[in-house]
XYZ file of C-alpha atoms in Angstrom:
517
model
C 84.187 -26.889 200.280
C 84.617 -24.677 202.895
C 83.446 -20.340 201.671
C 86.111 -19.497 203.757
C 89.787 -19.294 200.946
C 93.557 -17.865 200.813
C 93.969 -15.308 198.156
C 96.455 -16.725 196.001
C 95.519 -17.268 192.595
C 96.631 -19.267 189.325
C 97.230 -17.994 186.410
C 94.104 -18.099 184.421
C 92.819 -16.361 181.864
C 89.742 -14.695 182.847
C 86.512 -12.767 181.622
C 85.332 -10.643 183.897
C 82.335 -7.969 184.339
C 79.819 -5.901 185.781
C 76.633 -4.183 185.674
C 75.391 -0.707 187.682
C 71.655 -0.830 188.515
C 70.435 2.564 189.452
C 67.455 2.834 191.862
C 65.111 6.481 191.528
C 63.568 5.727 194.463
C 67.343 5.289 196.291
C 68.013 8.832 194.582
C 64.826 10.455 195.439
C 64.782 8.892 198.729
C 68.505 10.728 199.486
C 67.857 13.548 200.434
C 65.197 12.810 203.328
C 67.670 9.920 204.684
C 70.391 12.692 204.935
C 68.396 14.477 206.453
C 67.342 12.296 209.198
C 71.954 11.501 209.914
C 72.152 14.557 210.085
C 69.424 15.365 213.027
C 70.642 11.386 214.529
C 74.538 12.489 214.123
C 77.015 11.613 217.287
C 80.352 12.719 217.849
C 83.128 9.680 216.089
C 84.785 7.754 218.885
C 88.623 8.936 218.365
C 90.255 6.269 215.779
C 92.253 6.407 211.860
C 90.394 7.926 208.939
C 92.156 8.876 205.477
C 94.529 12.084 206.013
C 92.650 15.251 203.369
C 89.972 12.964 203.014
C 92.089 10.942 200.232
C 94.111 8.315 200.229
C 95.926 9.102 197.164
C 99.553 10.424 199.009
C 99.440 7.688 201.118
C 99.620 5.388 197.979
C 102.226 7.041 195.802
C 103.437 5.971 199.536
C 103.635 2.390 199.351
C 102.958 1.749 196.250
C 106.156 1.453 195.152
C 107.415 -1.311 198.038
C 103.972 -3.877 197.282
C 105.033 -6.560 194.935
C 104.032 -9.622 193.361
C 105.323 -13.428 193.596
C 104.859 -16.203 190.888
C 105.497 -19.797 191.829
C 106.178 -22.302 190.300
C 105.181 -25.795 190.761
C 104.346 -29.134 188.931
C 100.457 -30.001 188.940
C 99.402 -32.690 191.248
C 97.798 -34.717 187.950
C 99.565 -38.448 187.964
C 97.484 -41.781 187.713
C 97.136 -41.381 191.700
C 94.965 -38.445 191.066
C 91.697 -37.527 193.560
C 88.713 -38.431 190.947
C 86.344 -36.349 193.781
C 88.356 -32.845 191.985
C 87.807 -33.144 188.160
C 90.389 -30.603 187.764
C 93.245 -33.641 189.273
C 94.798 -33.693 192.123
C 94.465 -32.816 195.366
C 92.152 -29.130 195.549
C 94.049 -28.846 199.691
C 97.525 -27.592 200.139
C 98.843 -30.706 202.236
C 100.593 -28.375 204.487
C 98.979 -25.437 205.293
C 97.977 -24.986 209.195
C 94.790 -23.947 206.556
C 94.365 -27.177 204.793
C 90.165 -27.776 206.345
C 88.898 -24.029 206.214
C 91.207 -22.468 203.272
C 90.765 -23.579 199.639
C 94.094 -23.673 197.393
C 92.589 -22.033 193.876
C 94.692 -24.212 191.889
C 92.534 -25.789 188.838
C 89.407 -23.865 189.677
C 89.083 -22.573 186.004
C 89.868 -24.441 183.282
C 89.075 -27.537 181.276
C 90.039 -31.195 183.246
C 93.676 -32.012 182.495
C 93.988 -35.706 181.020
C 96.263 -37.984 183.953
C 99.566 -37.649 183.888
C 102.980 -39.546 185.714
C 104.325 -37.130 188.254
C 107.798 -36.963 186.468
C 105.189 -35.062 182.875
C 104.091 -33.659 184.828
C 103.367 -29.795 183.745
C 104.032 -26.595 185.480
C 101.829 -24.625 186.215
C 101.796 -21.143 187.799
C 100.039 -19.371 191.005
C 100.896 -15.394 191.942
C 100.796 -13.911 195.051
C 101.502 -10.461 196.306
C 104.207 -9.363 199.412
C 105.557 -5.905 200.051
C 109.023 -4.532 200.486
C 110.782 -4.412 204.061
C 114.099 -4.430 204.035
C 116.030 -1.841 201.216
C 117.422 -4.886 200.824
C 115.993 -6.989 199.574
C 114.016 -8.870 202.241
C 110.048 -9.468 201.233
C 106.785 -11.025 203.162
C 104.473 -12.816 202.170
C 102.309 -15.769 203.708
C 103.589 -19.345 204.237
C 100.363 -20.344 201.868
C 101.463 -18.807 198.887
C 105.532 -19.808 198.311
C 104.696 -23.473 200.178
C 105.680 -26.067 197.626
C 106.667 -23.962 195.507
C 109.505 -24.721 192.733
C 111.391 -21.778 192.432
C 110.149 -18.763 192.887
C 109.719 -15.338 191.148
C 108.978 -11.256 192.601
C 107.803 -8.774 190.167
C 108.754 -5.229 191.511
C 106.271 -2.511 191.744
C 108.678 -0.977 187.941
C 107.881 -4.115 185.942
C 111.261 -6.151 187.055
C 111.214 -9.529 188.260
C 114.160 -11.054 190.475
C 114.482 -14.766 191.069
C 113.718 -15.146 194.843
C 115.073 -17.108 198.273
C 113.711 -18.007 200.590
C 114.923 -17.309 203.916
C 111.944 -18.511 206.683
C 108.538 -19.869 206.640
C 106.505 -20.603 209.695
C 103.332 -22.877 208.565
C 101.176 -22.228 212.201
C 101.399 -18.313 211.303
C 101.354 -18.726 207.684
C 104.145 -16.184 207.752
C 107.001 -16.342 204.545
C 110.797 -14.325 204.144
C 111.795 -13.932 200.803
C 114.734 -12.329 199.858
C 115.458 -10.971 196.821
C 118.570 -9.039 195.008
C 118.150 -5.797 193.434
C 122.189 -3.972 192.803
C 120.238 -1.184 194.270
C 118.137 -0.214 197.759
C 114.532 -1.099 197.381
C 112.065 1.262 198.297
C 110.056 -0.096 202.264
C 107.430 0.168 203.953
C 107.373 0.208 207.600
C 105.550 -1.860 210.234
C 102.251 -0.499 212.080
C 100.545 -1.274 215.293
C 97.574 -3.136 214.265
C 96.320 -2.768 218.593
C 95.738 0.241 218.031
C 93.284 -0.222 215.315
C 89.423 -0.600 216.618
C 86.706 -1.561 214.136
C 85.339 1.344 212.463
C 89.162 2.527 211.434
C 89.807 2.612 207.550
C 92.434 0.760 205.886
C 93.430 0.141 203.184
C 94.445 -3.511 201.384
C 96.947 -3.677 198.411
C 97.393 -6.776 196.181
C 97.364 -8.098 192.561
C 93.979 -9.464 192.626
C 93.317 -11.434 189.543
C 96.686 -10.677 188.027
C 95.810 -6.886 187.088
C 99.211 -5.905 188.314
C 98.460 -3.378 192.151
C 96.036 -2.643 193.320
C 94.251 -0.763 196.210
C 91.231 -1.236 197.670
C 89.659 0.944 200.982
C 87.367 -0.457 203.105
C 86.980 -0.084 207.679
C 88.264 -2.483 210.076
C 84.889 -4.986 210.797
C 86.358 -7.046 213.915
C 88.590 -7.782 215.414
C 90.460 -10.906 216.780
C 88.699 -13.883 214.555
C 89.496 -17.098 215.488
C 89.112 -18.740 211.993
C 89.297 -22.161 213.777
C 93.517 -22.721 211.766
C 95.733 -23.341 214.161
C 97.072 -22.152 217.563
C 97.256 -18.125 216.648
C 94.447 -17.056 215.148
C 93.615 -14.128 216.235
C 92.655 -12.463 212.512
C 92.088 -8.260 211.687
C 88.204 -8.835 209.459
C 87.718 -6.150 207.264
C 85.338 -5.102 204.741
C 88.292 -3.649 201.725
C 88.270 -6.407 198.885
C 90.758 -8.257 198.954
C 90.615 -11.287 195.152
C 92.844 -14.530 194.709
C 96.365 -12.730 194.293
C 95.860 -10.700 197.532
C 97.830 -14.027 199.233
C 100.661 -11.697 201.190
C 99.994 -7.739 199.896
C 99.700 -5.138 203.217
C 96.660 -3.396 205.450
C 97.799 -0.251 205.741
C 95.860 1.980 208.633
C 95.410 5.690 206.373
C 99.289 6.834 207.713
C 100.451 4.161 205.330
C 102.433 1.775 208.285
C 101.016 -1.830 207.985
C 99.222 -3.171 209.863
C 98.293 -6.003 208.866
C 99.226 -9.258 205.795
C 96.432 -10.154 204.134
C 95.966 -13.445 204.225
C 92.035 -14.876 203.926
C 89.017 -14.342 202.743
C 85.059 -15.924 203.359
C 83.284 -16.347 199.666
C 80.746 -18.326 198.734
C 81.484 -17.579 195.023
C 85.036 -17.241 194.965
C 85.106 -13.580 194.612
C 84.960 -11.107 197.440
C 81.943 -10.268 199.815
C 83.342 -7.955 201.830
C 84.557 -10.841 204.880
C 88.037 -10.375 204.250
C 90.527 -11.492 207.082
C 94.045 -10.368 207.688
C 97.101 -10.593 210.082
C 98.270 -8.222 213.195
C 101.203 -6.379 212.160
C 102.366 -6.593 215.869
C 101.767 -10.477 215.593
C 103.156 -10.710 211.647
C 106.567 -8.434 213.252
C 107.581 -10.983 215.588
C 107.943 -14.072 213.371
C 109.352 -12.445 210.868
C 111.830 -11.091 212.421
C 112.163 -14.502 214.126
C 112.159 -15.403 209.742
C 114.914 -13.098 208.762
C 117.606 -14.815 211.610
C 117.563 -18.119 211.648
C 114.409 -19.314 209.457
C 112.493 -21.735 211.042
C 111.022 -21.070 214.752
C 110.983 -23.714 217.618
C 108.327 -23.000 219.650
C 107.471 -24.602 222.928
C 105.140 -26.781 224.273
C 103.422 -28.018 228.221
C 101.658 -31.107 226.250
C 98.421 -29.947 228.207
C 95.408 -30.924 226.811
C 92.579 -28.352 227.811
C 89.332 -25.896 227.434
C 87.126 -22.758 228.221
C 86.551 -22.187 231.952
C 82.177 -21.488 232.090
C 80.079 -19.818 234.159
C 79.284 -23.665 234.857
C 81.923 -25.058 235.273
C 83.421 -22.178 237.459
C 80.269 -22.885 239.528
C 81.293 -25.846 239.807
C 84.499 -26.136 240.189
C 83.509 -22.253 243.232
C 86.392 -20.039 241.141
C 84.006 -16.374 242.452
C 83.783 -16.367 238.122
C 85.029 -18.081 234.930
C 89.034 -16.979 234.001
C 91.842 -19.264 233.220
C 91.739 -22.576 231.593
C 91.221 -26.258 232.899
C 93.607 -29.071 231.872
C 91.430 -31.803 230.349
C 94.071 -34.520 229.719
C 97.968 -34.179 230.720
C 99.922 -36.627 227.533
C 102.695 -39.346 229.650
C 105.247 -37.861 229.729
C 104.686 -34.266 228.608
C 106.847 -31.364 230.804
C 103.826 -30.519 232.660
C 103.470 -33.536 233.779
C 107.183 -33.922 235.028
C 106.422 -30.428 236.957
C 103.190 -31.478 238.272
C 99.589 -30.399 236.524
C 97.206 -32.511 236.725
C 94.047 -32.945 235.555
C 91.177 -31.299 237.260
C 93.655 -28.113 237.327
C 93.066 -24.243 236.916
C 95.775 -23.022 234.620
C 94.926 -18.602 235.131
C 99.010 -17.481 234.953
C 102.003 -18.474 232.869
C 105.422 -16.713 232.849
C 103.813 -13.414 234.159
C 100.541 -13.781 232.034
C 97.213 -13.969 232.688
C 95.504 -16.517 231.533
C 91.905 -16.056 230.561
C 91.127 -18.495 227.594
C 93.009 -21.119 225.797
C 93.601 -18.746 223.561
C 95.880 -17.340 225.499
C 97.940 -20.274 226.293
C 98.663 -21.929 223.426
C 100.291 -18.427 222.775
C 102.060 -18.525 225.738
C 103.351 -20.887 225.975
C 104.251 -21.754 222.184
C 106.506 -18.250 222.396
C 109.032 -19.354 224.830
C 112.510 -20.662 223.835
C 112.456 -24.891 223.951
C 114.613 -25.236 226.460
C 113.018 -22.028 229.661
C 111.378 -22.123 232.880
C 108.560 -20.444 233.942
C 106.089 -20.852 236.104
C 102.477 -21.147 236.680
C 99.519 -20.881 238.718
C 97.219 -23.044 239.194
C 94.008 -23.545 240.776
C 93.364 -26.954 242.145
C 90.511 -27.921 244.673
C 90.136 -24.626 246.348
C 93.919 -23.275 246.817
C 96.157 -21.268 244.477
C 99.056 -23.084 243.542
C 102.592 -22.237 241.919
C 104.209 -24.479 240.120
C 107.515 -24.917 237.688
C 107.416 -26.051 234.567
C 110.789 -27.082 232.204
C 108.985 -26.237 229.034
C 109.506 -29.018 225.895
C 110.326 -28.861 222.319
C 106.847 -28.629 219.918
C 108.302 -31.926 217.325
C 105.173 -33.379 216.002
C 102.719 -29.623 214.733
C 101.061 -30.199 217.970
C 99.993 -27.292 219.816
C 97.840 -26.723 222.860
C 94.598 -25.820 222.862
C 91.356 -27.106 223.499
C 89.257 -30.878 223.968
C 87.265 -32.651 220.375
C 87.447 -36.445 220.014
C 84.415 -38.956 218.634
C 82.380 -40.297 220.690
C 81.983 -43.719 221.542
C 80.322 -46.403 220.248
C 76.146 -46.605 221.701
C 76.046 -49.971 225.129
C 73.027 -52.058 225.857
C 72.393 -52.643 229.304
C 70.804 -52.027 233.049
C 72.259 -49.705 234.674
C 71.414 -47.184 236.998
C 69.263 -43.146 235.952
C 70.530 -39.872 237.681
C 67.571 -38.202 236.926
C 68.309 -34.534 237.556
C 70.070 -34.342 234.502
C 68.221 -36.801 232.645
C 71.260 -39.769 232.764
C 71.273 -43.322 232.191
C 74.146 -44.463 233.270
C 75.615 -48.642 233.470
C 79.641 -50.187 234.885
C 81.999 -51.216 232.380
C 82.056 -54.395 232.500
C 83.935 -57.099 231.305
C 82.000 -57.033 228.320
C 81.389 -53.985 227.724
C 84.821 -53.115 228.184
C 85.308 -56.385 224.999
C 82.266 -54.583 222.857
C 84.163 -51.488 223.206
C 87.203 -52.243 222.864
C 88.603 -50.680 226.105
C 92.399 -52.404 227.877
C 90.966 -54.957 231.189
C 91.378 -51.682 233.470
C 89.529 -48.633 231.952
C 86.927 -47.563 234.714
C 84.587 -45.297 234.962
C 80.227 -45.184 234.104
C 79.287 -45.411 230.529
C 76.396 -43.689 229.430
C 74.199 -45.506 228.178
C 71.066 -43.363 227.364
C 70.074 -39.688 227.828
C 67.102 -37.842 227.859
C 66.923 -35.179 224.944
C 64.577 -32.853 227.434
C 67.586 -33.457 230.284
C 70.504 -31.342 230.997
C 72.771 -33.156 229.771
C 71.595 -34.179 227.157
C 71.900 -29.570 226.741
C 76.058 -29.918 227.739
C 77.257 -31.738 224.585
C 76.913 -35.229 226.480
C 76.701 -38.451 224.409
C 75.689 -42.210 225.009
C 79.000 -43.411 225.017
C 80.644 -41.198 227.265
C 82.602 -42.639 229.688
C 82.762 -40.611 232.904
C 85.662 -40.993 234.652
C 85.283 -37.885 237.183
C 82.874 -36.370 239.131
C 83.496 -33.080 240.863
C 87.358 -33.801 239.950
C 87.086 -36.889 242.159
C 87.579 -40.446 240.853
C 84.954 -42.772 239.844
C 84.939 -46.448 239.225
C 81.555 -46.652 238.908
C 78.124 -46.238 237.376
C 76.069 -46.579 241.341
C 79.772 -44.267 242.410
C 79.290 -41.474 239.557
C 75.192 -41.488 240.610
C 76.036 -40.756 244.091
C 79.057 -38.128 243.542
C 76.166 -36.900 241.322
C 73.264 -36.242 244.346
C 75.733 -35.572 246.688
C 76.182 -32.987 244.452
C 72.454 -31.730 244.477
C 72.358 -32.055 247.247
C 75.162 -29.108 248.431
C 73.659 -26.675 247.136
C 76.258 -26.433 243.181
C 74.199 -24.786 240.877
C 75.753 -27.796 238.659
C 78.360 -30.177 238.709
C 81.527 -31.254 236.638
C 81.519 -34.206 234.204
C 85.551 -35.573 233.906
C 84.535 -37.843 230.337
C 85.924 -39.686 228.713
C 85.450 -39.867 224.417
C 87.479 -42.043 222.246
C 91.471 -40.286 222.731
C 89.682 -37.374 224.253
C 89.157 -36.495 227.185
C 87.244 -33.603 228.551
C 85.337 -31.505 231.297
C 81.431 -31.200 230.983
C 79.564 -28.552 233.103
C 76.360 -29.822 233.773
C 73.664 -26.887 235.069
C 70.845 -28.990 237.844
C 67.291 -28.013 237.500
C 66.145 -24.798 239.712
C 63.339 -24.988 240.908
């Protein structure tokens, strides 16, 4: 089970306890510690701190716009219940972008329930949080709070309960918009500028942890730009303000009461807050919410390339002055990229006038473009800079531009050539090898038979069973061609050689440095 967890909470009875331990040593040491700190204090960097030393005015202004969201859904228990969970049902959501990382809080407490046919399964309530952004009743929350719900209710800060309608939702960004009809204007909070947040700035987290009622906690921004590998738009704000089950969808505000984030997940080994929480930045969320309010869903652009970062070794191998852009490891057949003439080995340095520094930059830039739009991108290909025009496609199957991953192939046996500078043993793809590895007859390249664990290839991630299909952006058809190209790269004075490797269904570039001296 991953320790990173979403914050929607199953409504169950819970007994919470706490103990306060005061150390006499800490009390006696405090004056001396203060003297040391006073002697070493330096002027702070300009940032956001509590006005007049209290957050009370901010809480009084924002709290009326924070709501509790109750979702009603059928239990997942049935005759097909997974035996891996003692509480019945699949403990991980089926449509959340956090399936592999963020654990849903259903059945985490309580007694096992008997297996029940789906039509007789009991209904389950779950809690989350949200905040009002429109006086007409528009509410923002996380998608995973309402995902799969049969009905949704919203409780306002004054205790009023209202049925809510789902206006729109987006799984990639984990955001949803609800609408309630209160018959009167509702209090709202306004969006802030998350880009101005710096590590060390103070923030407030609002929500309804454990169903206790609207609660506010304070902390600081611990880090920016956290990637939890939950989707192409990961850019989380990490905070140490305590957030717990039930806080999902609640607002994270700055010291002026403006919403700078949406509380989404925690890292926890025990299900409770340990001071490591994550919020979606407001600058990202506000754009998505505006689209959801208009259309109910978002269409994402699609390019059709598998990409990877340009590391210093890769940059050296292909002749770039410094690491920049993203390296195209594979182009999908029939994709917009293929139609535009983008090739494996191209380095994309800009898209639609925006500099591309890493895979996340390109993923976001492409996804934000409406399908059918024609955009220009710049690529670096074999020492030359080119501009290519591409018509962005529609992401129909929830795929995304991202780094290449894949399973390793199967090791083989036989005699072959050695690339001693890298620690590789290579062999040809003979008909017998192709048959044993279930490869097509037209598959060419050099099969990695063995890897010296003490040499550079092993350290770079090359594995037995990999197939080298290119060396320094030049295709190779045999072990001899691959070895000759590697030797030539070493003689040319390059610090590293760029190998194009196939592993399972994936293709990736691996830069392997030559031993110095």
